[in-house]
């Protein structure tokens, strides 16, 4: 079992200039790795949902303001660019997806363990540092998992795959507030803080075990050469252009920044909104309302993925993004159940936006796919910027009026939805992948583990292609 060949198969370094059979994985071949990586989506959904609950919990137990409690979101999401553009991106480009999965899980577990003494010391600043470490871990996981789900399997189903996987992220965001409503808010301060410690202990144990599992299993590795092959096969995008000229990617990254910031701000102050605008609503009930809203969010992802079977993903994205703007606006002025119901509907339509921006933004990047995915994930940094702005407005006025902040950021993110639907330069690239038959048609004879397997290319041409690709990677 532990032979030299066994250890070699588990090497964390994979050459990025080789076309592998992963370039044309079928639905059946991609099912197992997708299921394994989907577990990671639940993990960071749970962590994110737990953060929204702790936001209100620390306001009460530590007596801090709304804007200061947003330090949790700032620490958590502020770590994402450091991971997606820094250490995780470096590991992904020089080693493999699996190496990043293991690295991210290690950081997640480390942050969870360090959080325990900070909780015992009632140190909000120390806990924010631990959340920053956890954010680096989850940022690393997102840097690898989102593009992996997007490219692992037939390109035409990319948006559907990532939305279904992200739906389990939504389930995690439902479980965490329900847990929080029963173990954080219904006990006195000391018991509640002890319960937080036990939760983070359990998280650490689970993620360390999961890291071992990811080392032991075999995952198909998708290389930049595979993505260059896909871009060439679909005749889409500008994969041969230098990275600095991938303008559609940068627009997607900015849209992700604005959208994610708005989403995080709404969820982070949802309990505050419920307790301030609805009579006879305390924090435990507010946490359960948040769980219901996150349930609406999770259902929206399954519904959105189902609709994408019958309608182009870019059109579904435009409809959902427009609905976010339409339904959050009334929550600014409405109160009681009407205002809450508007937020429920808003979260339903938020559901597909993040993963669909991710999938559409990666279209046509070719050999720049790994690097480009890091830029889109870095857009999550909006979650560190928008909540403090919203918290400051809420402190000056009230939480309902502060909903104008995420509304403004939704409008800016909407520009990307308009571009991919009405600007041919964006639209044609998206549609080229949506109609591609890679991974759906029978794999041609001769497709093997390197460039020379590509049909119609002899070994001498394959060597030339590999050398050209190695030289272009520095662009």
Coordinates of N, CA and C in Angstrom, one line a residue, residues 382-460:
X382 N -14.6 42.7 -0.5 CA -15.8 43.6 -0.3 C -16.5 43.4 1.1
X383 N -16.4 42.1 1.5 CA -17.0 41.8 2.8 C -16.3 42.4 4.0
X384 N -15.1 42.9 3.8 CA -14.4 43.6 4.8 C -14.6 45.1 4.8
X385 N -15.1 45.6 3.6 CA -15.2 47.0 3.4 C -16.7 47.5 3.7
X386 N -17.6 46.8 3.1 CA -19.0 47.3 3.1 C -19.7 47.2 4.5
X387 N -19.5 46.1 5.3 CA -20.1 46.0 6.6 C -19.8 47.1 7.5
X388 N -18.5 47.5 7.6 CA -18.2 48.7 8.5 C -18.9 49.9 8.1
X389 N -19.0 50.2 6.7 CA -19.7 51.3 6.2 C -21.2 51.3 6.7
X390 N -21.8 50.1 6.5 CA -23.2 49.9 6.9 C -23.3 50.1 8.4
X391 N -22.4 49.5 9.2 CA -22.4 49.7 10.6 C -22.3 51.1 11.1
X392 N -21.5 51.9 10.4 CA -21.4 53.3 10.8 C -22.7 54.1 10.5
X393 N -23.3 53.7 9.4 CA -24.6 54.4 9.1 C -25.7 53.9 10.1
X394 N -25.6 52.6 10.5 CA -26.6 52.1 11.5 C -26.4 52.7 12.8
X395 N -25.2 53.0 13.2 CA -24.9 53.7 14.5 C -25.4 55.1 14.5
X396 N -25.3 55.8 13.3 CA -25.7 57.2 13.2 C -27.2 57.3 13.1
X397 N -27.9 56.3 12.4 CA -29.3 56.4 12.2 C -30.0 55.1 12.7
X398 N -30.3 54.2 11.9 CA -30.7 52.9 12.3 C -30.4 51.8 11.3
X399 N -30.6 50.5 11.6 CA -30.2 49.5 10.7 C -31.0 49.5 9.4
X400 N -32.3 49.8 9.5 CA -33.1 49.8 8.3 C -32.6 50.9 7.3
X401 N -32.3 52.1 7.7 CA -31.8 53.1 6.8 C -30.5 52.7 6.2
X402 N -29.7 52.0 7.0 CA -28.3 51.6 6.5 C -28.4 50.6 5.4
X403 N -29.6 50.0 5.1 CA -29.7 49.1 3.9 C -29.5 49.8 2.6
X404 N -29.4 51.2 2.6 CA -29.1 51.9 1.4 C -27.7 51.6 1.0
X405 N -26.8 51.3 1.9 CA -25.4 51.0 1.6 C -25.3 49.7 0.7
X406 N -25.8 48.6 1.1 CA -25.7 47.4 0.2 C -26.5 47.6 -1.1
X407 N -27.6 48.4 -1.1 CA -28.3 48.7 -2.3 C -27.4 49.4 -3.3
X408 N -26.6 50.4 -2.9 CA -25.7 51.1 -3.8 C -24.7 50.1 -4.4
X409 N -24.2 49.2 -3.6 CA -23.2 48.3 -4.1 C -23.8 47.3 -5.1
X410 N -25.1 46.9 -4.8 CA -25.8 46.0 -5.8 C -25.8 46.6 -7.1
X411 N -26.2 47.9 -7.2 CA -26.3 48.6 -8.4 C -25.0 48.6 -9.2
X412 N -23.9 48.8 -8.5 CA -22.6 48.8 -9.2 C -22.3 47.4 -9.8
X413 N -22.6 46.3 -9.0 CA -22.3 45.0 -9.4 C -23.2 44.6 -10.6
X414 N -24.4 45.3 -10.7 CA -25.3 45.0 -11.8 C -24.7 45.3 -13.2
X415 N -23.7 46.2 -13.2 CA -23.1 46.6 -14.5 C -22.5 45.3 -15.2
X416 N -22.0 44.4 -14.4 CA -21.4 43.2 -15.0 C -22.5 42.3 -15.6
X417 N -23.6 42.2 -14.9 CA -24.8 41.4 -15.4 C -25.2 42.0 -16.7
X418 N -25.3 43.3 -16.8 CA -25.7 44.0 -18.1 C -24.6 43.7 -19.2
X419 N -23.3 43.7 -18.8 CA -22.3 43.6 -19.8 C -22.3 42.2 -20.4
X420 N -22.5 41.1 -19.6 CA -22.4 39.7 -20.1 C -23.7 39.4 -20.9
X421 N -24.7 40.2 -20.8 CA -25.9 40.0 -21.6 C -26.0 40.8 -22.8
X422 N -25.5 42.0 -22.8 CA -25.7 43.0 -23.9 C -24.5 43.4 -24.7
X423 N -23.3 43.1 -24.2 CA -22.0 43.5 -24.8 C -21.5 42.3 -25.5
X424 N -21.4 42.2 -26.9 CA -21.0 41.0 -27.6 C -19.6 40.5 -27.1
X425 N -18.7 41.4 -26.8 CA -17.4 41.0 -26.4 C -17.4 40.1 -25.1
X426 N -18.3 40.4 -24.2 CA -18.6 39.6 -23.0 C -19.4 38.4 -23.4
X427 N -20.6 38.7 -24.0 CA -21.6 37.7 -24.2 C -21.1 36.5 -25.1
X428 N -20.4 36.7 -26.2 CA -20.0 35.7 -27.1 C -19.0 34.7 -26.4
X429 N -18.2 35.2 -25.5 CA -17.2 34.3 -24.8 C -18.0 33.4 -23.9
X430 N -19.0 33.9 -23.2 CA -19.8 33.1 -22.3 C -20.6 32.0 -23.0
X431 N -21.2 32.4 -24.1 CA -22.0 31.5 -24.9 C -21.1 30.4 -25.6
X432 N -19.9 30.7 -25.9 CA -19.0 29.7 -26.6 C -18.8 28.5 -25.6
X433 N -18.7 28.8 -24.3 CA -18.5 27.7 -23.4 C -19.8 27.0 -23.1
X434 N -20.9 27.7 -23.0 CA -22.2 27.2 -22.7 C -22.6 26.2 -23.8
X435 N -22.2 26.3 -25.0 CA -22.6 25.4 -26.1 C -21.5 24.4 -26.4
X436 N -20.4 24.4 -25.7 CA -19.3 23.5 -26.0 C -19.7 22.1 -25.7
X437 N -19.1 21.1 -26.5 CA -19.4 19.7 -26.3 C -18.3 18.9 -25.6
X438 N -17.3 19.7 -25.1 CA -16.1 19.0 -24.4 C -16.7 18.3 -23.2
X439 N -16.3 17.0 -23.0 CA -16.7 16.2 -21.9 C -18.1 15.6 -22.1
X440 N -18.8 16.1 -23.1 CA -20.2 15.6 -23.4 C -20.1 14.6 -24.5
X441 N -19.4 14.9 -25.6 CA -19.2 14.0 -26.7 C -18.2 12.9 -26.2
X442 N -18.2 11.8 -26.9 CA -17.2 10.7 -26.6 C -15.8 11.2 -26.8
X443 N -14.9 10.9 -25.9 CA -13.5 11.4 -26.0 C -12.8 10.7 -27.2
X444 N -12.1 11.5 -27.9 CA -11.5 11.0 -29.1 C -10.4 10.0 -28.8
X445 N -10.2 9.1 -29.7 CA -9.1 8.1 -29.5 C -7.8 8.9 -29.5
X446 N -6.9 8.5 -28.6 CA -5.5 9.1 -28.6 C -5.4 10.2 -27.6
X447 N -6.5 10.6 -26.9 CA -6.3 11.6 -25.9 C -5.7 10.9 -24.7
X448 N -4.5 11.3 -24.3 CA -3.8 10.7 -23.2 C -3.3 11.7 -22.3
X449 N -2.3 11.4 -21.5 CA -1.9 12.3 -20.4 C -1.0 13.4 -20.7
X450 N -0.9 13.8 -22.0 CA -0.1 15.0 -22.3 C -0.5 15.7 -23.6
X451 N 0.2 16.7 -24.0 CA -0.2 17.4 -25.2 C -0.3 16.5 -26.4
X452 N 0.6 15.6 -26.5 CA 0.7 14.7 -27.7 C -0.6 13.9 -27.9
X453 N -1.4 13.8 -26.9 CA -2.6 13.0 -27.0 C -3.7 13.8 -27.8
X454 N -3.5 15.1 -28.0 CA -4.6 15.9 -28.7 C -4.7 15.3 -30.1
X455 N -5.9 15.1 -30.5 CA -6.2 14.5 -31.8 C -5.6 15.3 -32.9
X456 N -4.9 14.7 -33.8 CA -4.3 15.4 -35.0 C -3.0 16.0 -34.7
X457 N -2.4 15.8 -33.6 CA -1.1 16.5 -33.3 C 0.0 15.4 -33.1
X458 N 1.0 15.4 -33.9 CA 2.1 14.4 -33.7 C 3.0 14.8 -32.5
X459 N 3.9 13.9 -32.2 CA 4.7 14.1 -31.0 C 5.6 15.4 -31.1
X460 N 6.2 15.6 -32.4 CA 7.0 16.8 -32.6 C 6.3 18.1 -32.4

